[in-house]
mmCIF file with all atom_site columns, C-alpha atoms in Angstrom:
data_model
loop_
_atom_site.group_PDB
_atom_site.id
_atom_site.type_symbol
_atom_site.label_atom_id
_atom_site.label_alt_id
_atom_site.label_comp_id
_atom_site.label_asym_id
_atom_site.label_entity_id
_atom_site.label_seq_id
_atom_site.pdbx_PDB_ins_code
_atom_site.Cartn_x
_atom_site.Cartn_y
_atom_site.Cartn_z
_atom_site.occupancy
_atom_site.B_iso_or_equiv
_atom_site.pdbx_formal_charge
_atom_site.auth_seq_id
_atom_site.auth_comp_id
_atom_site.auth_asym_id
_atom_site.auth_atom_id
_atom_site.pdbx_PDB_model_num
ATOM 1   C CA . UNK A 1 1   ? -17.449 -2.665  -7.178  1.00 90.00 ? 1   UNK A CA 1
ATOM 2   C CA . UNK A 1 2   ? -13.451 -2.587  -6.351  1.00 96.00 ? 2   UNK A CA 1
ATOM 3   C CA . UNK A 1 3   ? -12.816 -2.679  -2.436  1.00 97.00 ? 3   UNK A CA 1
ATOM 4   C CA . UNK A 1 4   ? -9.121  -2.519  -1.486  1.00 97.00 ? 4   UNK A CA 1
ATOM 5   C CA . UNK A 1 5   ? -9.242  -3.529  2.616   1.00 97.00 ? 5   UNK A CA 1
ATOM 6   C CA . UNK A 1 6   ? -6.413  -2.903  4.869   1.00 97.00 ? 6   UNK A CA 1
ATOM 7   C CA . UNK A 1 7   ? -5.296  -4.550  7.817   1.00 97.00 ? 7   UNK A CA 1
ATOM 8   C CA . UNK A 1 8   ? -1.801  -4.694  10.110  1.00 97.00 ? 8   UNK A CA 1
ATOM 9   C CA . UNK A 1 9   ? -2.189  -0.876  11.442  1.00 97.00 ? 9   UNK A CA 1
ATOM 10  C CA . UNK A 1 10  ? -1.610  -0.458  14.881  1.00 97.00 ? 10  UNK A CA 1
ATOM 11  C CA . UNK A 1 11  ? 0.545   1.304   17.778  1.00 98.00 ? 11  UNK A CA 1
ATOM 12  C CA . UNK A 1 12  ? 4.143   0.043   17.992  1.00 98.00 ? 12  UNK A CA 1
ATOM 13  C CA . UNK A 1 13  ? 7.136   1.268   19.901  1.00 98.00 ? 13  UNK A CA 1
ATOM 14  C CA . UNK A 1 14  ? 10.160  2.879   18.402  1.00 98.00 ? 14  UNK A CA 1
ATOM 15  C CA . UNK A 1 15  ? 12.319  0.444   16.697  1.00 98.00 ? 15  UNK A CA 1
ATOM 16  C CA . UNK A 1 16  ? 9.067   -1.711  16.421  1.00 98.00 ? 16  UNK A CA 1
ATOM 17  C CA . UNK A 1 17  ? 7.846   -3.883  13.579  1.00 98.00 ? 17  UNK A CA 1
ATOM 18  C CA . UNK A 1 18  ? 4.513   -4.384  11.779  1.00 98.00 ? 18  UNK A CA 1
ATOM 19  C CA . UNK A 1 19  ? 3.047   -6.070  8.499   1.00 98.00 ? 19  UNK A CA 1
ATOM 20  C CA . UNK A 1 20  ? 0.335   -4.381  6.470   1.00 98.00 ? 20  UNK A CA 1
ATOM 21  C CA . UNK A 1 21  ? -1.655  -6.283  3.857   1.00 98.00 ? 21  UNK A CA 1
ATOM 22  C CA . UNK A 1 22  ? -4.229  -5.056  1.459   1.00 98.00 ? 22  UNK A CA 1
ATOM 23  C CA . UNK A 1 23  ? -6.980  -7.320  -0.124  1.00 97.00 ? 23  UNK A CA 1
ATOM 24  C CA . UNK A 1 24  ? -8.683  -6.349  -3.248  1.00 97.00 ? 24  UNK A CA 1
ATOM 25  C CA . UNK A 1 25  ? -11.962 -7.438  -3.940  1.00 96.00 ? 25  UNK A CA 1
ATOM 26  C CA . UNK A 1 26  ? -14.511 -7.684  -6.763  1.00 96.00 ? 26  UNK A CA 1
ATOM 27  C CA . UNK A 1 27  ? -14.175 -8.972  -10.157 1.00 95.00 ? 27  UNK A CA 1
ATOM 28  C CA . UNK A 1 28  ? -10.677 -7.655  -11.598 1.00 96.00 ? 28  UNK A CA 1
ATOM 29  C CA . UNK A 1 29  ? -9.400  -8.257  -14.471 1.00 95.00 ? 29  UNK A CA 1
ATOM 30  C CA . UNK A 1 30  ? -5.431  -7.499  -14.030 1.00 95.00 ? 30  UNK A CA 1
ATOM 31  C CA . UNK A 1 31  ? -3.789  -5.420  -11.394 1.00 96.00 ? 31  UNK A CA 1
ATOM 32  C CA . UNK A 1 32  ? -1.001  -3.584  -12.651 1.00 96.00 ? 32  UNK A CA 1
ATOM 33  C CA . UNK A 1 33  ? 0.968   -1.554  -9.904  1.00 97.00 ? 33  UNK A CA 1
ATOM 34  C CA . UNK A 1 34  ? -0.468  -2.022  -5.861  1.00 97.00 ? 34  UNK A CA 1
ATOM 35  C CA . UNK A 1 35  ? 1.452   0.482   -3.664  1.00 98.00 ? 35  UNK A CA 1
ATOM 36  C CA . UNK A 1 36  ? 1.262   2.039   0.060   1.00 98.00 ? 36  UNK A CA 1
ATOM 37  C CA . UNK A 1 37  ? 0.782   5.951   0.337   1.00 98.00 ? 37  UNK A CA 1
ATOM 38  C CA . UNK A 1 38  ? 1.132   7.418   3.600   1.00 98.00 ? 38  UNK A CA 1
ATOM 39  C CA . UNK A 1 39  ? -0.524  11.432  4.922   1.00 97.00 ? 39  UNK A CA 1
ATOM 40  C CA . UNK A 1 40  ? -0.036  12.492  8.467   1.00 95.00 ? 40  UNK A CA 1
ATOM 41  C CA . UNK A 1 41  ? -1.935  15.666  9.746   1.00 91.00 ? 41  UNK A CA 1
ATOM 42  C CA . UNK A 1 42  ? -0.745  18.317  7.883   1.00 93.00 ? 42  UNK A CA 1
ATOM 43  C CA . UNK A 1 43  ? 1.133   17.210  5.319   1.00 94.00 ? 43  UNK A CA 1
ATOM 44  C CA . UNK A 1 44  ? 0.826   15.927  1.301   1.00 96.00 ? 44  UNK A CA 1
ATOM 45  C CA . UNK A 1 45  ? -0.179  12.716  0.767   1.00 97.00 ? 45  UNK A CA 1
ATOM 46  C CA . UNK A 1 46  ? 3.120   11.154  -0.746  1.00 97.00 ? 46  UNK A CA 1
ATOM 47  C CA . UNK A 1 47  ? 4.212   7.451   -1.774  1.00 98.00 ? 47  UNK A CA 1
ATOM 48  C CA . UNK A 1 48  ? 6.259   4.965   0.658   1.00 98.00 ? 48  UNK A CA 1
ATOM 49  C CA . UNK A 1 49  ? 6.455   2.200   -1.799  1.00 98.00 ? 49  UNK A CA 1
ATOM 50  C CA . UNK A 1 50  ? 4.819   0.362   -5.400  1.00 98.00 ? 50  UNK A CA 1
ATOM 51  C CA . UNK A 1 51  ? 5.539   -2.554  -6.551  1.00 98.00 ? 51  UNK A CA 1
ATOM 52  C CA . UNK A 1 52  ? 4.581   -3.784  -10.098 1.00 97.00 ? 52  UNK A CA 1
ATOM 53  C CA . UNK A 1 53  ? 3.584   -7.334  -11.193 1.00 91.00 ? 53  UNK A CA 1
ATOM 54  C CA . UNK A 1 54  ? 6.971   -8.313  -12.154 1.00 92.00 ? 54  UNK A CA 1
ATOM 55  C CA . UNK A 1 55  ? 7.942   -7.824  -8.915  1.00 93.00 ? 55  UNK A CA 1
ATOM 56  C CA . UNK A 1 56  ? 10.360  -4.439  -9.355  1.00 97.00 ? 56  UNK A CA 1
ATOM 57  C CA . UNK A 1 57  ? 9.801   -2.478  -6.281  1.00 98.00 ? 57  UNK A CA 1
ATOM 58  C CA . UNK A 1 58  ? 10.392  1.780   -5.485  1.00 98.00 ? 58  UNK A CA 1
ATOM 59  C CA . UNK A 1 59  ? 10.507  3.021   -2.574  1.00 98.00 ? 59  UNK A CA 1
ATOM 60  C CA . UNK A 1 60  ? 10.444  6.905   -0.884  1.00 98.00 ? 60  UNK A CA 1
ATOM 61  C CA . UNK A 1 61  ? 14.487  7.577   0.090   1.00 98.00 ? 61  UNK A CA 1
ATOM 62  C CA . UNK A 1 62  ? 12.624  7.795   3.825   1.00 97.00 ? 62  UNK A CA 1
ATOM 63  C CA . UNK A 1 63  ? 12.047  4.042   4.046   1.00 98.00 ? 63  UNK A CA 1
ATOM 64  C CA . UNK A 1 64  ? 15.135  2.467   2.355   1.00 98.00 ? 64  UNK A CA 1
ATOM 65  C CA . UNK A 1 65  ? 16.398  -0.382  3.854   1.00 97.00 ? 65  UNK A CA 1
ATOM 66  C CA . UNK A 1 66  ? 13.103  -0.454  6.669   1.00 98.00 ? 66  UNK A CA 1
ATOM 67  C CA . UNK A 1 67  ? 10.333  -1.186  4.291   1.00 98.00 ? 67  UNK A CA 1
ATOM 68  C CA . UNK A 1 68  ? 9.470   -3.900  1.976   1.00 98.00 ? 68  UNK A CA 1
ATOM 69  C CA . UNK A 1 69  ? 6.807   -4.200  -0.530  1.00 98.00 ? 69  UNK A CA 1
ATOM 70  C CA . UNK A 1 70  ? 5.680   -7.418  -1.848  1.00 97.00 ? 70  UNK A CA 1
ATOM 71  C CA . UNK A 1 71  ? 2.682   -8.921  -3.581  1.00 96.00 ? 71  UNK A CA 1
ATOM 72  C CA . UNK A 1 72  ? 0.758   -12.031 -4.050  1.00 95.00 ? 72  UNK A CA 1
ATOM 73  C CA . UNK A 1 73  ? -0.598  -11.780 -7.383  1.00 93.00 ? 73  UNK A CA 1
ATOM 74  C CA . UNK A 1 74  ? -3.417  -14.833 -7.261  1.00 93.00 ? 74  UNK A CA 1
ATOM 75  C CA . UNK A 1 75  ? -4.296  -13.575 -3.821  1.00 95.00 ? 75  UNK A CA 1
ATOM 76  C CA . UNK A 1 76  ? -4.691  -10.028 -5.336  1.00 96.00 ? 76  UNK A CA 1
ATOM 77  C CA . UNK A 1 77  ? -2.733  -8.619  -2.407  1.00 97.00 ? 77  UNK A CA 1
ATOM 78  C CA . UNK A 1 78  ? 0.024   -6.779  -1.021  1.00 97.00 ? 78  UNK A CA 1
ATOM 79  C CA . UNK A 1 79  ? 2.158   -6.448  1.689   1.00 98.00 ? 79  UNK A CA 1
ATOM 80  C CA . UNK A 1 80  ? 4.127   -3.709  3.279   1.00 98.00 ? 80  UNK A CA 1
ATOM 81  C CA . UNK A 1 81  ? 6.614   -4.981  6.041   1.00 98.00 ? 81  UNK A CA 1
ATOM 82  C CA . UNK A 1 82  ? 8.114   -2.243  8.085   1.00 98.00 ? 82  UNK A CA 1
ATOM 83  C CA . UNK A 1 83  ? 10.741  -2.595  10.491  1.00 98.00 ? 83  UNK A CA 1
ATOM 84  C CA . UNK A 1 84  ? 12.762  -0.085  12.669  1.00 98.00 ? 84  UNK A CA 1
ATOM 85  C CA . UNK A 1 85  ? 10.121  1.988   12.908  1.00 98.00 ? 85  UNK A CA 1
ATOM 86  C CA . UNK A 1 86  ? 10.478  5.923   13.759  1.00 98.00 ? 86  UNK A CA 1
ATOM 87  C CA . UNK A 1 87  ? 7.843   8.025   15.154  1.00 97.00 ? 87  UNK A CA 1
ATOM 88  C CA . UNK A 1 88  ? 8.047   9.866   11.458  1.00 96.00 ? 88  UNK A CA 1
ATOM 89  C CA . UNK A 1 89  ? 6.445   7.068   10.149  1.00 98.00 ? 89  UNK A CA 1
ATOM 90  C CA . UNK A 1 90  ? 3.140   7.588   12.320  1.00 97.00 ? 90  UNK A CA 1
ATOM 91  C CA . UNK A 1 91  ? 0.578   8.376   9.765   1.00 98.00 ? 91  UNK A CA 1
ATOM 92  C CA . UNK A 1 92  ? -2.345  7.066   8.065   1.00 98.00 ? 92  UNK A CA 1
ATOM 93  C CA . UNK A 1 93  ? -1.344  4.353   5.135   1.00 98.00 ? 93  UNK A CA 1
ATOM 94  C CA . UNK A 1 94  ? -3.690  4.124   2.308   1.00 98.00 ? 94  UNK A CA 1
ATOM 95  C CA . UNK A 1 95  ? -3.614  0.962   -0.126  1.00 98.00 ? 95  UNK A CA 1
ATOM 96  C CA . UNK A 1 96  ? -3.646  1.962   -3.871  1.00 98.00 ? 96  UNK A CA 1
ATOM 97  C CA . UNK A 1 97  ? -4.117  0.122   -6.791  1.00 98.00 ? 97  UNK A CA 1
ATOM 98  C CA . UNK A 1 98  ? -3.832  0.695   -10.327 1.00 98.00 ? 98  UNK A CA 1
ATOM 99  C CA . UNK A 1 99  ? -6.420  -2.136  -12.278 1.00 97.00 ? 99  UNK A CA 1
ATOM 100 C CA . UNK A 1 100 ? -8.325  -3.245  -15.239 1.00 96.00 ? 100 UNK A CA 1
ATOM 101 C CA . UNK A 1 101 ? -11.904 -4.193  -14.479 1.00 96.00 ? 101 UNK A CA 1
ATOM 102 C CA . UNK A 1 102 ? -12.531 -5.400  -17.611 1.00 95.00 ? 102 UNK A CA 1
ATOM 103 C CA . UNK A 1 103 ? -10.964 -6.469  -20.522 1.00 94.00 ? 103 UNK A CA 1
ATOM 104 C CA . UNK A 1 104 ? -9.572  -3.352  -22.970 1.00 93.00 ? 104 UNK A CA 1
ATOM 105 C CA . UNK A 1 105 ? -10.929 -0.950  -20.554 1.00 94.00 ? 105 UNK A CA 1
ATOM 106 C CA . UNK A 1 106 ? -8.285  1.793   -19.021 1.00 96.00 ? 106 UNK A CA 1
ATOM 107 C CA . UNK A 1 107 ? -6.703  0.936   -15.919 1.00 97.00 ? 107 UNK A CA 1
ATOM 108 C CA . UNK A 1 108 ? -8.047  3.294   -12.930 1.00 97.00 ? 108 UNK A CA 1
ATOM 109 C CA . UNK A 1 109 ? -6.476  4.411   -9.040  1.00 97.00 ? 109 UNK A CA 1
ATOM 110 C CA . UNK A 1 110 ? -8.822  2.257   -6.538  1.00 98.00 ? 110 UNK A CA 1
ATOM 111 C CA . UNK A 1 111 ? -8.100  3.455   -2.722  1.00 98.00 ? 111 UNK A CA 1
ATOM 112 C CA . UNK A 1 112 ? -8.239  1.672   0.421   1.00 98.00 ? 112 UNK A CA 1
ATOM 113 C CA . UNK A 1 113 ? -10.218 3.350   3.457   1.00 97.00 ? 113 UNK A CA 1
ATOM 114 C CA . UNK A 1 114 ? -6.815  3.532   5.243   1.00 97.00 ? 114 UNK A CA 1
ATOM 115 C CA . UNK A 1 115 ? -4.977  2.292   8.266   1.00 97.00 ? 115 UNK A CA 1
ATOM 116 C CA . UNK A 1 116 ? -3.520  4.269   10.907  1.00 97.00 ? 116 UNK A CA 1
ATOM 117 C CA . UNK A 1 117 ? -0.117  3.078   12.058  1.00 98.00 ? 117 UNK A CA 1
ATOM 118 C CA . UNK A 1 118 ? 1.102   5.192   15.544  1.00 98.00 ? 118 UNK A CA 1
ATOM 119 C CA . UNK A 1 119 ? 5.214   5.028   16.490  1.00 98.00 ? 119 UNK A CA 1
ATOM 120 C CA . UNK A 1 120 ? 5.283   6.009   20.032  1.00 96.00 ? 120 UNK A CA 1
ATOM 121 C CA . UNK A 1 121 ? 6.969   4.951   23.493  1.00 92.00 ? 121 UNK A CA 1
#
């Protein structure tokens, strides 16, 4: 079994700050792209930012210059630091990663459970 477990959600003021990390677990054999998707009520579930194992980072035009993706490859994590932080952003981030369990098997989507991240005064 694959677990991808978030942590860093929280309520934070406008203008605010906070660091989400994702841990995956369970034997892997190679990671290739970790990213952060974000769905608030109502609305598609769409990407904030992926980062591949190289390092080369995208982001959504939303979070340009707020948000920064980064990853720890032997730790099998990554990390999603947001600043300046609009009540747009309040949603529910998910953790994805696309991996190899095994050796010349295909690479799947695992999912995190979520984290809920609120921007209010």
């Amino acid at each position: 079994q694959v677990q991808l477990v978030e942590s860093g959600g929280g309520l934070v003021q406008p203008g605010g700050s906070l660091r989400l990390s994702c841990a995956a677990s369970g034997y892997i054999f190679s990671i290739n792209t970790m990213g952060w998707y974000r769905q608030a009520p109502g609305k598609e579930r769409e990407l904030v930012a992926d980062i591949i194992s190289s390092g080369t980072a995208n982001y959504a035009d939303s979070v340009k210059g707020r948000f920064t993706i980064s990853r720890d490859n032997a730790k099998n994590t990554v990390y999603l630091q947001m600043n300046s932080l609009k009540p747009e952003d309040t949603s529910v981030y998910y953790c994805n990663a696309n991996l190899r369990r095994w050796r010349g098997s295909p690479a799947r989507d695992y999912w995190g459970q979520g984290t809920p991240v609120t921007v209010s005064s």
